[in-house]
Amino acid sequence: WQKKSLLIRSAIEDFTDPVMPEALFRLAQSRAVESRLVINEGGTWRLEHGPFRKSRWQRLPERHWTLLVQGLNHHVPAAERLLRRFDFVPLARLDDVMVSVAAPGGGVGPHFDSYDVFLLQGRGVRRWALSRQRDLHLAPDAPLKLLQRMHVEESHDLVSGDMLYLPPRVAHD
């Protein structure tokens, strides 16, 4: 705990997404929901904040974008039930359920968090690259807190129900 990352295959057997992508897009149109759209165009990162107009989804590129919806547990009962499965974490360290949906090649870029992260894979497959690097310098011109360099030490392909635990300051992409 808080010392090294841990991959748990089939952490939740028969996992069902708390929300389908279409519903996530609808939630991102609400002023009551915190949402972000991250787009990588040829190595240049763009960040847009919601709420989004419905027409925004029709103008997305085919690849390299990710929609993030924060605090899903405040809006979707299934997400609240999912969060309760982590009640072994002290309440002061437990934040919320953030859900993302991404096009092929989508992601938010190499970064680190200052808190424990539980990455639970829903539908599809996602490759996660990890590093316990000490160089945490951020890219100066990026609209997100992205690492200037990431030295990948390991990578894992997660499928539905797999979970990856990351302690604070473990770089991931």
Coordinates of N, CA and C in Angstrom, one line a residue:
W1 N 0.8 -1.2 0.0 CA 0.0 0.0 0.0 C 0.9 1.2 0.0
Q2 N 0.7 2.1 -1.0 CA 1.4 3.4 -1.1 C 2.9 3.2 -1.3
K3 N 3.4 2.0 -1.6 CA 4.8 1.7 -1.9 C 5.1 1.4 -3.3
K4 N 4.2 0.6 -3.9 CA 4.4 0.2 -5.3 C 3.1 0.0 -6.0
S5 N 3.1 0.0 -7.3 CA 1.9 -0.2 -8.1 C 1.6 -1.7 -8.0
L6 N 0.3 -2.0 -8.3 CA -0.2 -3.4 -8.2 C -1.2 -3.6 -9.3
L7 N -1.0 -4.6 -10.1 CA -2.0 -5.0 -11.1 C -2.8 -6.1 -10.6
I8 N -4.2 -6.0 -10.7 CA -5.1 -7.0 -10.2 C -6.0 -7.4 -11.4
R9 N -5.7 -8.6 -11.9 CA -6.5 -9.1 -13.0 C -7.8 -9.5 -12.5
S10 N -8.9 -9.2 -13.2 CA -10.3 -9.6 -12.8 C -10.6 -9.2 -11.4
A11 N -10.2 -7.9 -11.1 CA -10.4 -7.4 -9.7 C -11.9 -7.4 -9.4
I12 N -12.7 -7.1 -10.5 CA -14.2 -7.2 -10.4 C -14.6 -8.0 -11.5
E13 N -15.0 -9.3 -11.2 CA -15.4 -10.2 -12.2 C -16.8 -9.7 -12.8
D14 N -17.0 -9.9 -14.1 CA -18.3 -9.5 -14.7 C -18.6 -8.1 -14.5
F15 N -17.5 -7.2 -14.5 CA -17.7 -5.8 -14.3 C -18.6 -5.2 -15.4
T16 N -19.5 -4.3 -14.9 CA -20.4 -3.6 -15.8 C -20.1 -2.1 -15.6
D17 N -19.9 -1.4 -16.7 CA -19.7 0.0 -16.6 C -20.8 0.7 -15.9
P18 N -20.5 1.7 -15.0 CA -21.6 2.4 -14.3 C -22.4 3.3 -15.3
V19 N -21.8 3.6 -16.4 CA -22.5 4.5 -17.4 C -22.0 4.1 -18.8
M20 N -22.8 4.1 -19.8 CA -22.4 3.9 -21.1 C -21.9 5.2 -21.8
P21 N -21.1 5.1 -22.8 CA -20.5 6.3 -23.4 C -21.6 7.3 -23.8
E22 N -22.7 6.9 -24.4 CA -23.7 7.9 -24.8 C -24.2 8.7 -23.6
A23 N -24.4 8.0 -22.5 CA -24.9 8.7 -21.2 C -23.8 9.6 -20.7
L24 N -22.5 9.2 -20.9 CA -21.4 10.1 -20.4 C -21.4 11.4 -21.2
F25 N -21.6 11.3 -22.5 CA -21.7 12.4 -23.4 C -22.8 13.4 -23.0
R26 N -23.9 12.8 -22.6 CA -25.1 13.6 -22.2 C -24.7 14.3 -20.9
L27 N -24.1 13.6 -19.9 CA -23.7 14.2 -18.6 C -22.8 15.4 -18.9
A28 N -21.9 15.2 -19.8 CA -20.9 16.3 -20.1 C -21.5 17.5 -20.7
Q29 N -22.8 17.5 -21.0 CA -23.5 18.7 -21.5 C -24.1 19.4 -20.4
S30 N -24.1 18.9 -19.2 CA -24.8 19.6 -18.1 C -23.8 20.5 -17.3
R31 N -24.3 21.6 -16.9 CA -23.6 22.6 -16.1 C -23.3 22.0 -14.7
A32 N -24.0 21.0 -14.3 CA -23.9 20.4 -12.9 C -22.8 19.4 -12.9
V33 N -22.2 19.1 -14.0 CA -21.1 18.1 -14.1 C -19.8 18.7 -14.6
E34 N -18.7 18.3 -13.9 CA -17.4 18.7 -14.3 C -16.9 17.8 -15.4
S35 N -16.6 18.3 -16.5 CA -16.1 17.5 -17.6 C -15.0 18.2 -18.4
R36 N -14.1 17.4 -19.0 CA -13.0 17.9 -19.8 C -12.8 17.1 -21.0
L37 N -12.4 17.7 -22.1 CA -12.1 17.0 -23.3 C -10.6 17.3 -23.6
V38 N -9.9 16.2 -23.8 CA -8.4 16.3 -24.0 C -8.2 15.8 -25.5
I39 N -7.5 16.6 -26.3 CA -7.3 16.2 -27.7 C -5.8 16.4 -27.9
N40 N -5.2 15.4 -28.6 CA -3.8 15.4 -28.9 C -3.7 15.5 -30.5
E41 N -3.3 16.6 -31.0 CA -3.2 16.8 -32.5 C -1.8 16.9 -32.9
G42 N -1.2 15.7 -33.3 CA 0.2 15.7 -33.8 C 1.2 16.1 -32.7
G43 N 0.9 15.7 -31.5 CA 1.8 16.0 -30.4 C 1.5 17.3 -29.6
T44 N 0.5 18.1 -30.1 CA 0.1 19.3 -29.5 C -1.2 19.0 -28.7
W45 N -1.1 19.2 -27.4 CA -2.3 18.9 -26.5 C -3.2 20.1 -26.4
R46 N -4.5 19.8 -26.5 CA -5.6 20.8 -26.3 C -6.5 20.4 -25.2
L47 N -7.0 21.3 -24.4 CA -7.9 21.0 -23.3 C -9.1 21.9 -23.4
E48 N -10.3 21.3 -23.4 CA -11.5 22.1 -23.4 C -12.3 21.7 -22.1
H49 N -13.0 22.6 -21.5 CA -13.8 22.4 -20.3 C -15.3 22.4 -20.7
G50 N -16.1 21.5 -20.1 CA -17.5 21.5 -20.3 C -18.2 22.6 -19.5
P51 N -19.5 22.7 -19.6 CA -20.3 21.8 -20.4 C -20.2 22.0 -21.9
F52 N -20.5 20.9 -22.6 CA -20.3 20.9 -24.0 C -21.7 20.9 -24.7
R53 N -21.7 21.5 -25.9 CA -22.9 21.4 -26.7 C -23.0 20.1 -27.4
K54 N -24.2 19.6 -27.6 CA -24.4 18.3 -28.2 C -23.6 18.2 -29.6
S55 N -23.6 19.3 -30.3 CA -22.9 19.3 -31.6 C -21.4 19.1 -31.5
R56 N -20.8 19.3 -30.3 CA -19.4 19.1 -30.1 C -19.0 17.7 -30.5
W57 N -19.8 16.7 -30.1 CA -19.5 15.3 -30.3 C -19.4 15.0 -31.8
Q58 N -20.1 15.7 -32.6 CA -20.1 15.4 -34.1 C -18.8 15.9 -34.7
R59 N -18.1 16.8 -34.1 CA -16.9 17.5 -34.6 C -15.6 16.9 -34.1
L60 N -15.7 15.8 -33.3 CA -14.5 15.2 -32.8 C -13.7 14.5 -33.9
P61 N -12.4 14.5 -33.8 CA -11.6 13.7 -34.8 C -11.9 12.2 -34.5
E62 N -11.4 11.4 -35.5 CA -11.6 9.9 -35.3 C -10.7 9.4 -34.3
R63 N -9.6 10.0 -34.0 CA -8.6 9.5 -33.0 C -8.1 10.5 -32.1
H64 N -7.4 10.1 -31.0 CA -6.6 10.9 -30.1 C -7.4 11.9 -29.3
W65 N -8.5 11.5 -28.8 CA -9.3 12.4 -27.9 C -9.8 11.5 -26.7
T66 N -10.0 12.2 -25.6 CA -10.5 11.6 -24.4 C -11.5 12.5 -23.7
L67 N -12.7 12.0 -23.3 CA -13.6 12.8 -22.5 C -13.5 12.3 -21.1
L68 N -13.4 13.2 -20.2 CA -13.3 12.9 -18.7 C -14.5 13.5 -18.0
V69 N -15.2 12.7 -17.2 CA -16.3 13.2 -16.4 C -15.9 13.0 -14.9
Q70 N -15.8 14.0 -14.2 CA -15.4 14.0 -12.8 C -16.7 13.8 -11.9
G71 N -16.5 13.2 -10.7 CA -17.6 13.2 -9.7 C -18.8 12.4 -10.2
L72 N -18.6 11.4 -11.0 CA -19.7 10.6 -11.6 C -20.6 10.0 -10.4
N73 N -20.0 9.7 -9.3 CA -20.7 9.1 -8.2 C -21.8 10.1 -7.6
H74 N -21.7 11.4 -7.9 CA -22.7 12.3 -7.5 C -24.0 12.3 -8.4
H75 N -23.8 11.7 -9.6 CA -24.9 11.8 -10.6 C -25.4 10.4 -11.0
V76 N -24.7 9.3 -10.8 CA -25.1 8.0 -11.2 C -25.0 7.0 -10.0
P77 N -26.1 6.5 -9.6 CA -26.1 5.6 -8.4 C -25.1 4.4 -8.6
A78 N -25.0 3.9 -9.8 CA -24.0 2.7 -10.0 C -22.6 3.2 -9.7
A79 N -22.3 4.4 -10.0 CA -20.9 4.9 -9.7 C -20.7 5.1 -8.2
E80 N -21.8 5.5 -7.5 CA -21.7 5.6 -6.0 C -21.5 4.2 -5.4
R81 N -22.2 3.2 -5.9 CA -22.0 1.8 -5.4 C -20.6 1.4 -5.7
L82 N -20.0 1.7 -6.9 CA -18.7 1.3 -7.2 C -17.7 2.0 -6.2
L83 N -17.9 3.3 -5.9 CA -17.0 4.0 -5.0 C -17.0 3.3 -3.6
R84 N -18.2 2.8 -3.2 CA -18.3 2.2 -1.9 C -17.5 0.9 -1.8
R85 N -17.2 0.3 -2.9 CA -16.3 -0.9 -2.9 C -14.9 -0.6 -2.4
F86 N -14.6 0.7 -2.3 CA -13.3 1.1 -1.9 C -13.3 1.7 -0.5
D87 N -14.3 1.3 0.3 CA -14.4 1.9 1.6 C -13.3 1.5 2.6
F88 N -12.4 0.6 2.1 CA -11.2 0.3 3.0 C -10.2 1.5 3.0
V89 N -10.4 2.4 2.0 CA -9.5 3.6 2.0 C -10.1 4.6 3.0
P90 N -9.3 5.2 3.8 CA -9.9 6.2 4.7 C -10.7 7.3 4.0
L91 N -11.8 7.7 4.5 CA -12.7 8.7 3.8 C -12.0 9.9 3.4
A92 N -11.0 10.4 4.3 CA -10.3 11.6 4.0 C -9.4 11.5 2.7
R93 N -9.1 10.3 2.3 CA -8.3 10.0 1.1 C -9.1 9.6 -0.1
L94 N -10.4 9.5 0.1 CA -11.3 9.0 -1.0 C -11.9 10.2 -1.7
D95 N -11.8 10.3 -3.0 CA -12.3 11.5 -3.6 C -13.6 11.2 -4.4
D96 N -13.5 10.8 -5.6 CA -14.6 10.6 -6.4 C -14.4 9.5 -7.5
V97 N -15.4 9.3 -8.3 CA -15.2 8.4 -9.5 C -15.2 9.3 -10.7
M98 N -14.0 9.2 -11.4 CA -13.9 9.9 -12.7 C -13.9 8.8 -13.7
V99 N -14.7 9.0 -14.8 CA -14.8 8.1 -15.9 C -14.4 8.8 -17.2
S100 N -13.7 8.0 -18.0 CA -13.3 8.5 -19.3 C -13.8 7.6 -20.4
V101 N -14.0 8.2 -21.6 CA -14.2 7.4 -22.8 C -13.2 8.0 -23.8
A102 N -12.6 7.2 -24.6 CA -11.6 7.7 -25.5 C -11.7 7.0 -26.9
A103 N -11.3 7.8 -27.9 CA -11.2 7.2 -29.2 C -9.8 6.5 -29.3
P104 N -9.6 5.7 -30.3 CA -8.3 5.0 -30.5 C -7.2 6.1 -30.4
G105 N -6.2 5.7 -29.6 CA -5.0 6.6 -29.5 C -5.3 7.7 -28.5
G106 N -6.5 7.8 -27.9 CA -6.8 8.8 -26.9 C -6.1 8.6 -25.5
G107 N -6.0 9.6 -24.8 CA -5.4 9.6 -23.5 C -5.2 11.0 -23.0
V108 N -4.7 11.1 -21.8 CA -4.4 12.5 -21.2 C -3.0 12.8 -21.1
G109 N -2.1 11.9 -21.6 CA -0.7 12.2 -21.7 C 0.0 11.7 -20.4
P110 N 1.4 11.7 -20.5 CA 2.1 11.2 -19.3 C 2.1 12.2 -18.2
H111 N 1.7 11.7 -17.0 CA 1.5 12.6 -15.8 C 1.6 11.8 -14.6
F112 N 1.5 12.4 -13.4 CA 1.5 11.8 -12.1 C 0.5 12.5 -11.3
D113 N 0.0 11.8 -10.3 CA -1.0 12.3 -9.3 C -0.4 12.3 -7.9
S114 N -0.8 13.2 -7.1 CA -0.3 13.3 -5.7 C -1.2 12.5 -4.8
Y115 N -1.9 11.6 -5.3 CA -2.8 10.8 -4.4 C -2.9 9.4 -5.0
D116 N -3.5 8.4 -4.2 CA -3.7 7.1 -4.7 C -4.6 7.0 -5.9
V117 N -4.3 6.2 -6.9 CA -5.2 6.1 -8.0 C -5.5 4.6 -8.2
F118 N -6.8 4.4 -8.4 CA -7.3 3.0 -8.8 C -7.8 3.1 -10.2
L119 N -7.2 2.5 -11.1 CA -7.6 2.6 -12.5 C -8.4 1.3 -12.8
L120 N -9.6 1.3 -12.9 CA -10.5 0.2 -13.2 C -11.0 0.2 -14.6
Q121 N -10.6 -0.8 -15.4 CA -11.0 -0.8 -16.8 C -12.4 -1.3 -17.0
G122 N -13.1 -0.5 -17.8 CA -14.5 -0.8 -18.3 C -14.4 -1.5 -19.6
R123 N -15.3 -1.2 -20.5 CA -15.3 -1.8 -21.8 C -14.0 -1.5 -22.5
G124 N -13.6 -2.4 -23.4 CA -12.5 -2.1 -24.2 C -11.2 -2.6 -23.6
V125 N -10.1 -2.1 -24.2 CA -8.7 -2.5 -23.7 C -7.9 -1.2 -23.6
R126 N -7.1 -1.0 -22.6 CA -6.3 0.2 -22.4 C -4.9 -0.3 -22.0
R127 N -3.9 0.3 -22.7 CA -2.5 0.0 -22.3 C -2.1 1.2 -21.4
W128 N -1.5 0.8 -20.2 CA -1.0 1.8 -19.3 C 0.5 1.6 -19.2
A129 N 1.3 2.7 -19.4 CA 2.7 2.7 -19.2 C 3.0 3.4 -17.8
L130 N 3.9 2.8 -17.1 CA 4.2 3.3 -15.7 C 5.7 3.6 -15.6
S131 N 6.0 4.5 -14.6 CA 7.4 4.8 -14.3 C 7.4 5.3 -12.9
R132 N 8.4 4.9 -12.1 CA 8.6 5.5 -10.8 C 9.8 6.5 -10.8
Q133 N 9.9 7.1 -12.0 CA 11.0 8.1 -12.2 C 11.0 9.2 -11.2
R134 N 12.1 9.8 -11.0 CA 12.3 10.9 -10.1 C 12.1 12.2 -10.8
D135 N 12.4 12.2 -12.1 CA 12.3 13.5 -12.9 C 10.8 13.8 -13.1
L136 N 10.2 14.7 -12.4 CA 8.8 15.0 -12.5 C 8.6 16.4 -13.1
H137 N 9.6 16.9 -13.9 CA 9.5 18.2 -14.5 C 8.3 18.2 -15.5
L138 N 7.6 19.3 -15.5 CA 6.4 19.4 -16.3 C 6.7 20.1 -17.6
A139 N 6.0 19.7 -18.7 CA 6.1 20.4 -20.0 C 5.6 21.8 -19.8
P140 N 6.4 22.8 -20.2 CA 6.1 24.2 -19.9 C 4.9 24.7 -20.7
D141 N 4.7 24.3 -21.9 CA 3.6 24.8 -22.7 C 2.3 24.0 -22.8
A142 N 2.3 22.9 -22.1 CA 1.1 22.1 -22.2 C -0.1 22.6 -21.3
P143 N -1.3 22.5 -21.8 CA -2.5 23.0 -21.0 C -2.8 22.1 -19.9
L144 N -2.2 20.9 -19.8 CA -2.3 20.0 -18.7 C -1.0 19.8 -18.0
K145 N -1.0 19.3 -16.8 CA 0.3 19.0 -16.1 C 0.9 17.7 -16.6
L146 N 1.5 17.8 -17.8 CA 2.2 16.7 -18.4 C 3.7 16.7 -18.1
L147 N 4.2 15.5 -18.0 CA 5.6 15.3 -17.8 C 6.4 15.7 -19.1
Q148 N 7.5 16.3 -18.9 CA 8.4 16.7 -20.0 C 8.9 15.4 -20.7
R149 N 9.3 14.4 -19.9 CA 9.8 13.1 -20.3 C 9.2 12.1 -19.4
M150 N 9.0 10.9 -20.0 CA 8.6 9.7 -19.2 C 9.4 8.6 -19.7
H151 N 10.1 7.9 -18.7 CA 10.9 6.8 -19.0 C 10.1 5.5 -18.6
V152 N 9.5 4.9 -19.5 CA 8.6 3.8 -19.2 C 9.4 2.6 -18.7
E153 N 8.9 2.1 -17.5 CA 9.6 1.0 -16.9 C 8.7 -0.3 -17.0
E154 N 7.4 -0.1 -17.2 CA 6.6 -1.3 -17.3 C 5.3 -0.8 -18.0
S155 N 4.6 -1.8 -18.6 CA 3.3 -1.5 -19.2 C 2.4 -2.7 -19.1
H156 N 1.1 -2.4 -19.0 CA 0.1 -3.4 -18.8 C -1.1 -3.1 -19.7
D157 N -1.7 -4.1 -20.3 CA -2.9 -4.0 -21.0 C -4.1 -4.4 -20.1
L158 N -5.0 -3.5 -19.8 CA -6.1 -3.9 -19.0 C -7.3 -4.1 -19.8
V159 N -8.1 -5.2 -19.4 CA -9.4 -5.5 -20.0 C -10.4 -5.3 -18.9
S160 N -11.7 -5.4 -19.3 CA -12.8 -5.2 -18.4 C -12.7 -5.9 -17.1
G161 N -12.8 -5.2 -16.0 CA -12.7 -5.7 -14.7 C -11.3 -5.7 -14.1
D162 N -10.2 -5.5 -14.9 CA -8.9 -5.4 -14.4 C -8.7 -4.1 -13.7
M163 N -7.8 -4.1 -12.7 CA -7.6 -2.8 -11.9 C -6.1 -2.7 -11.7
L164 N -5.6 -1.4 -11.8 CA -4.2 -1.1 -11.6 C -4.2 0.0 -10.5
Y165 N -3.5 -0.3 -9.4 CA -3.4 0.6 -8.3 C -2.1 1.3 -8.4
L166 N -2.1 2.6 -8.3 CA -0.9 3.5 -8.4 C -0.7 4.3 -7.1
P167 N 0.4 4.2 -6.4 CA 0.6 5.1 -5.3 C 0.9 6.5 -5.8
P168 N 0.8 7.5 -4.9 CA 1.1 8.9 -5.3 C 2.5 9.0 -6.0
R169 N 2.6 9.8 -7.0 CA 3.8 10.2 -7.7 C 4.3 9.1 -8.7
V170 N 3.5 8.1 -9.0 CA 3.9 7.1 -10.0 C 3.5 7.7 -11.3
A171 N 4.4 7.9 -12.2 CA 4.1 8.4 -13.5 C 3.3 7.4 -14.3
H172 N 2.3 7.8 -15.1 CA 1.5 6.9 -15.9 C 1.0 7.6 -17.1
D173 N 0.8 6.8 -18.2 CA 0.3 7.4 -19.4 C -0.6 6.2 -20.1

